[in-house]
């Protein structure tokens, strides 16, 4: 039987390719990644990448972001159907309409968005830097629209004591996490700390001892003197946590915390797209140019 792991290693050498993977990817994909990270870290890796081919194991907007930031590289997404439910909750034409009625408002768009939505934005942000970027504009007295994640918007408003327009999108996987499930887990593990991603609703974030991006949650468990954690984000991150801290316990707040698109990627898909150089991400030059400006603004402010 073909050993996909060995074949992938060989192909990477032959073709000068690297594999980038998000923390929500299946375990075996995380384990073959050259770079594992959250949206911000993977975007930064993409900018610096010297390889000829970037195989992006994640969802469509992540691979698109890598292509926009480093357009000369060939960026491959092993499963082209791997989309993000939140990214589809706002479109370029929604933002064009909004701009017409709010010509002086700065549009800050979460990285979980399509390239054409990014192209209509003034600045992009991720879960790592959202509050910092929002404050950069509100401190200057600018009116802003934050899109598409209403939960990250509400969290930033609360954290920064701010008020601004927010789109009504969300990540259904995080948004639907039931507060009672988290409360029950807290009862069952009274010594545990609760860690949450800011895409959860405020009624979950209120229960959290720490809120952060996937990478920030991982860094937190590594540094913490505690040994039991209730995790309120997609289950994939627990693999990275268990690898980094094998002696600690990680309890998923709910079995519903599973992003189907993130689990599409198989080793065979990675092997096939690299062997045949298929599933290439293409972004039109016109969209790419404008989206890049908004992404570079984020990287400058991060
Ligand atoms: P991070 O940037 O925190 O990894 O989040 C990405 C994402 O899709 C969360 O649902
Ligand atoms: Fe999109 Fe939610 Fe999946 Fe993240 S977990 S990729 S926001 S659908």
Coordinates of C-alpha atoms and ligand atoms in Angstrom, one line a residue:
X1 CA 0.0 0.0 0.0
X2 CA 1.2 3.5 -0.8
X3 CA 2.6 5.4 2.2
X4 CA 1.1 8.8 1.7
X5 CA 3.3 10.3 4.4
X6 CA 6.5 9.1 2.8
X7 CA 5.3 10.1 -0.7
X8 CA 4.3 13.6 0.5
X9 CA 7.8 14.1 2.1
X10 CA 9.5 13.0 -1.2
X11 CA 7.2 15.3 -3.3
X12 CA 7.9 18.3 -1.0
X13 CA 11.6 17.9 -1.6
X14 CA 11.3 17.4 -5.3
X15 CA 9.0 20.3 -5.8
X16 CA 10.2 22.7 -3.2
X17 CA 6.8 22.7 -1.5
X18 CA 5.7 23.4 2.1
X19 CA 2.6 22.4 4.0
X20 CA 0.7 24.9 6.1
X21 CA -2.1 23.6 8.3
X22 CA -4.7 25.2 10.6
X23 CA -5.3 23.9 14.2
X24 CA -8.7 22.6 13.2
X25 CA -7.3 20.1 10.6
X26 CA -7.4 16.4 11.3
X27 CA -4.6 15.1 13.5
X28 CA -2.7 13.3 10.7
X29 CA -2.7 16.5 8.6
X30 CA -1.5 18.6 11.6
X31 CA 1.3 16.0 12.0
X32 CA 2.7 16.4 8.5
X33 CA 2.6 20.2 8.5
X34 CA 5.7 22.3 8.2
X35 CA 3.8 25.2 9.7
X36 CA 0.8 24.8 12.0
X37 CA -1.0 27.9 13.2
X38 CA -3.9 30.2 13.5
X39 CA -5.1 32.5 10.7
X40 CA -2.6 35.3 11.6
X41 CA 0.4 33.0 12.0
X42 CA -0.4 31.2 8.7
X43 CA -0.8 34.5 6.8
X44 CA 2.6 35.7 8.2
X45 CA 4.2 32.4 7.1
X46 CA 2.7 32.8 3.6
X47 CA 4.2 36.3 3.2
X48 CA 7.7 35.0 4.1
X49 CA 7.5 31.7 2.3
X50 CA 10.4 31.0 -0.1
X51 CA 9.0 27.6 -1.3
X52 CA 7.6 27.4 -4.9
X53 CA 4.4 25.6 -3.8
X54 CA 2.3 26.2 -0.7
X55 CA -0.1 23.4 0.1
X56 CA -2.7 25.0 2.4
X57 CA -4.6 22.6 4.6
X58 CA -7.5 24.6 5.9
X59 CA -10.5 26.3 4.3
X60 CA -10.8 28.3 1.1
X61 CA -10.4 31.8 2.5
X62 CA -7.1 30.8 4.2
X63 CA -5.6 29.5 1.0
X64 CA -6.9 32.6 -0.9
X65 CA -5.3 34.9 1.7
X66 CA -1.9 33.1 1.2
X67 CA -2.2 33.6 -2.6
X68 CA -3.0 37.3 -2.2
X69 CA -0.1 37.9 0.1
X70 CA 2.4 35.9 -2.0
X71 CA 0.9 35.9 -5.6
X72 CA 4.0 34.5 -7.3
X73 CA 3.6 31.2 -5.4
X74 CA 1.5 28.3 -6.5
X75 CA -1.1 27.8 -3.7
X76 CA -2.9 24.5 -3.6
X77 CA -6.0 23.7 -1.5
X78 CA -6.3 19.9 -1.2
X79 CA -10.2 20.0 -1.2
X80 CA -11.6 22.9 -3.1
X81 CA -15.0 22.5 -1.5
X82 CA -13.7 23.2 2.0
X83 CA -15.4 26.5 2.6
X84 CA -16.1 28.6 5.7
X85 CA -19.8 29.1 6.7
X86 CA -19.1 32.6 8.1
X87 CA -17.2 33.8 5.1
X88 CA -20.3 33.2 3.0
X89 CA -22.4 35.5 5.2
X90 CA -21.3 38.7 3.6
X91 CA -20.5 39.6 0.0
X92 CA -18.7 42.2 -2.0
X93 CA -22.1 43.7 -3.1
X94 CA -23.3 43.9 0.6
X95 CA -20.2 46.1 1.3
X96 CA -20.6 48.2 -1.8
X97 CA -24.2 49.0 -0.7
X98 CA -23.1 49.8 2.8
X99 CA -20.4 52.1 1.5
X100 CA -22.9 54.1 -0.5
X101 CA -24.9 54.9 2.6
X102 CA -21.9 55.2 4.9
X103 CA -19.2 56.9 2.8
X104 CA -17.0 57.9 5.7
X105 CA -17.1 54.6 7.7
X106 CA -14.0 52.4 7.7
X107 CA -14.7 48.8 7.0
X108 CA -12.8 46.3 9.1
X109 CA -13.3 42.7 7.9
X110 CA -12.5 39.5 9.7
X111 CA -10.1 37.4 7.7
X112 CA -12.8 34.7 7.5
X113 CA -14.2 36.3 4.3
X114 CA -13.8 35.9 0.5
X115 CA -11.1 37.7 -1.5
X116 CA -13.7 40.0 -3.1
X117 CA -15.2 41.0 0.3
X118 CA -11.6 41.7 1.5
X119 CA -11.1 43.9 -1.6
X120 CA -14.0 46.1 -0.5
X121 CA -12.5 46.6 3.0
X122 CA -10.1 49.1 4.5
X123 CA -8.4 46.7 6.8
X124 CA -8.5 43.0 7.7
X125 CA -8.2 41.5 11.2
X126 CA -8.0 38.0 12.8
X127 CA -9.1 36.8 16.2
X128 CA -5.6 37.6 17.5
X129 CA -5.6 41.3 16.6
X130 CA -9.3 42.3 16.2
X131 CA -9.5 44.6 19.3
X132 CA -6.1 46.2 18.5
X133 CA -7.1 47.0 15.0
X134 CA -10.6 48.2 15.9
X135 CA -9.1 50.5 18.5
X136 CA -6.5 51.9 16.0
X137 CA -9.5 53.4 14.1
X138 CA -11.8 54.2 16.9
X139 CA -9.0 56.0 18.8
X140 CA -8.7 58.3 15.8
X141 CA -12.4 59.0 16.1
X142 CA -13.3 57.0 12.9
X143 CA -16.7 55.4 12.6
X144 CA -16.3 51.7 11.7
X145 CA -18.3 48.7 10.5
X146 CA -17.0 45.4 11.7
X147 CA -18.0 42.4 9.6
X148 CA -19.0 39.6 9.3
X149 CA -18.7 38.2 12.9
X150 CA -21.2 39.7 15.3
X151 CA -19.8 37.8 18.2
X152 CA -16.2 39.0 17.8
X153 CA -17.7 42.5 17.4
X154 CA -19.7 42.3 20.6
X155 CA -16.7 41.0 22.5
X156 CA -14.5 43.8 21.2
X157 CA -17.2 46.4 22.1
X158 CA -17.3 45.0 25.6
X159 CA -13.5 44.8 26.0
X160 CA -12.8 48.2 24.6
X161 CA -16.0 49.9 25.9
X162 CA -16.7 50.8 22.3
X163 CA -19.7 51.2 20.1
X164 CA -19.7 50.6 16.3
X165 CA -21.7 49.0 13.5
X166 CA -21.5 45.2 13.3
X167 CA -22.6 42.8 10.6
X168 CA -25.0 40.0 11.7
X169 CA -22.8 37.0 10.6
X170 CA -21.4 34.3 12.8
X171 CA -19.6 30.9 12.8
X172 CA -22.5 28.5 13.5
X173 CA -20.2 26.1 15.1
X174 CA -19.1 28.5 17.8
X175 CA -22.4 30.5 17.9
X176 CA -24.5 27.5 18.7
X177 CA -22.4 26.4 21.7
X178 CA -25.0 26.0 24.5
X179 CA -24.1 27.8 27.8
X180 CA -25.7 24.9 29.8
X181 CA -23.3 22.4 28.3
X182 CA -20.4 24.6 29.4
X183 CA -22.0 25.0 32.9
X184 CA -22.4 21.3 33.2
X185 CA -18.8 20.7 32.2
X186 CA -17.7 23.2 34.9
X187 CA -19.8 21.3 37.5
X188 CA -18.2 18.1 36.4
X189 CA -14.6 19.5 36.4
X190 CA -14.7 22.3 39.1
X191 CA -10.9 22.7 39.0
X192 CA -10.8 23.3 35.2
X193 CA -10.2 26.6 33.5
X194 CA -12.5 27.5 30.7
X195 CA -10.8 28.7 27.4
X196 CA -12.9 30.1 24.6
X197 CA -12.6 31.5 21.1
X198 CA -14.1 35.0 20.6
X199 CA -16.4 33.6 17.9
X200 CA -18.5 32.2 20.8
X201 CA -21.4 34.2 22.1
X202 CA -20.9 36.6 25.0
X203 CA -22.8 34.3 27.4
X204 CA -20.0 31.8 26.8
X205 CA -17.2 34.3 26.9
X206 CA -18.5 35.5 30.3
X207 CA -17.8 32.0 31.6
X208 CA -14.2 31.9 30.2
X209 CA -11.0 32.3 32.2
X210 CA -9.3 33.2 29.0
X211 CA -10.4 34.2 25.5
X212 CA -8.2 34.1 22.4
X213 CA -7.4 32.8 19.0
X214 CA -6.5 29.1 18.5
X215 CA -2.8 29.9 18.9
X216 CA -3.3 32.1 21.9
X217 CA -5.3 29.3 23.6
X218 CA -2.5 26.8 22.9
X219 CA 0.1 29.2 24.2
X220 CA -2.1 29.8 27.3
X221 CA -2.3 26.1 28.2
X222 CA 1.5 25.7 27.7
X223 CA 2.2 28.5 30.2
X224 CA -0.5 27.8 32.7
X225 CA 0.3 26.1 36.0
X226 CA -3.2 24.5 35.9
X227 CA -3.7 21.0 34.4
X228 CA -7.3 20.8 33.3
X229 CA -9.1 22.9 30.7
X230 CA -12.5 23.1 29.2
X231 CA -12.1 24.0 25.5
X232 CA -14.8 26.2 23.8
X233 CA -13.6 26.1 20.2
X234 CA -13.3 23.5 17.4
X235 CA -12.1 20.2 18.6
X236 CA -8.9 20.0 16.3
X237 CA -7.0 22.4 18.6
X238 CA -7.0 19.7 21.3
X239 CA -4.6 17.6 19.3
X240 CA -2.0 20.4 19.3
X241 CA -2.6 21.0 23.0
X242 CA -2.2 17.3 23.9
X243 CA 1.0 17.1 21.9
X244 CA 2.4 20.2 23.6
X245 CA 1.2 19.2 27.1
X246 CA 0.8 15.4 27.3
X247 CA 0.4 15.5 31.1
X248 CA -2.6 17.9 31.0
X249 CA -6.3 17.2 30.5
X250 CA -8.4 18.9 27.8
X251 CA -12.2 18.6 27.8
X252 CA -14.2 19.6 24.8
X253 CA -17.1 21.7 26.0
X254 CA -19.5 20.1 23.4
X255 CA -19.3 17.4 20.8
X256 CA -21.0 19.8 18.4
X257 CA -17.7 21.8 18.2
X258 CA -16.7 20.3 14.9
X259 CA -16.2 22.2 11.7
X260 CA -17.0 19.8 8.8
X261 CA -15.1 21.7 6.2
X262 CA -11.9 21.6 8.2
X263 CA -12.1 17.8 8.3
X264 CA -12.4 17.2 4.6
X265 CA -8.7 17.0 4.0
X266 CA -7.1 13.6 3.9
X267 CA -3.5 12.5 3.4
X268 CA -4.5 11.2 0.0
X269 CA -5.9 14.6 -1.0
X270 CA -2.6 16.3 0.0
X271 CA -0.6 13.7 -1.9
X272 CA -2.8 14.0 -5.0
X273 CA -2.9 17.7 -5.2
X274 CA 0.9 17.9 -4.7
X275 CA 1.6 15.1 -7.2
X276 CA -0.6 16.5 -9.9
X277 CA -0.4 20.2 -8.9
X278 CA -4.1 20.5 -9.0
X279 CA -6.6 22.5 -7.0
X280 CA -4.7 25.7 -7.5
X281 CA -6.1 28.9 -6.0
X282 CA -6.5 31.7 -8.5
X283 CA -7.5 35.2 -7.5
X284 CA -8.0 37.9 -10.2
X285 CA -5.3 40.5 -10.3
X286 CA -7.8 43.3 -9.8
X287 CA -9.4 41.7 -6.7
X288 CA -6.0 40.6 -5.4
X289 CA -4.5 44.1 -5.6
X290 CA -7.2 45.7 -3.5
X291 CA -7.5 42.8 -1.0
X292 CA -3.7 42.9 -0.5
X293 CA -3.8 46.5 0.5
X294 CA -6.4 45.6 3.3
X295 CA -4.3 42.6 4.4
X296 CA -1.1 44.6 4.4
X297 CA -2.7 47.2 6.6
X298 CA -3.5 44.5 9.1
X299 CA 0.0 43.1 9.0
X300 CA 1.4 46.6 9.5
X301 CA -0.8 47.2 12.6
X302 CA -0.3 43.7 14.1
Ligands
LIG1 P1 -8.1 31.4 14.4 O1 -7.5 32.5 13.6 O2 -8.2 31.8 15.9 O3 -7.3 30.2 14.3 O4 -9.6 31.1 14.0 C1 -9.9 30.7 12.7 C2 -11.3 30.2 12.6 O5 -11.8 29.9 11.6 C3 -12.0 30.1 13.9 O6 -13.3 29.5 13.6
LIG2 FE1 -15.5 29.0 9.4 FE2 -16.5 28.4 11.8 FE3 -15.2 26.5 10.4 FE4 -13.9 28.6 11.5 S1 -15.0 26.9 12.5 S2 -13.6 27.8 9.4 S3 -15.4 30.2 11.3 S4 -17.1 27.6 9.8

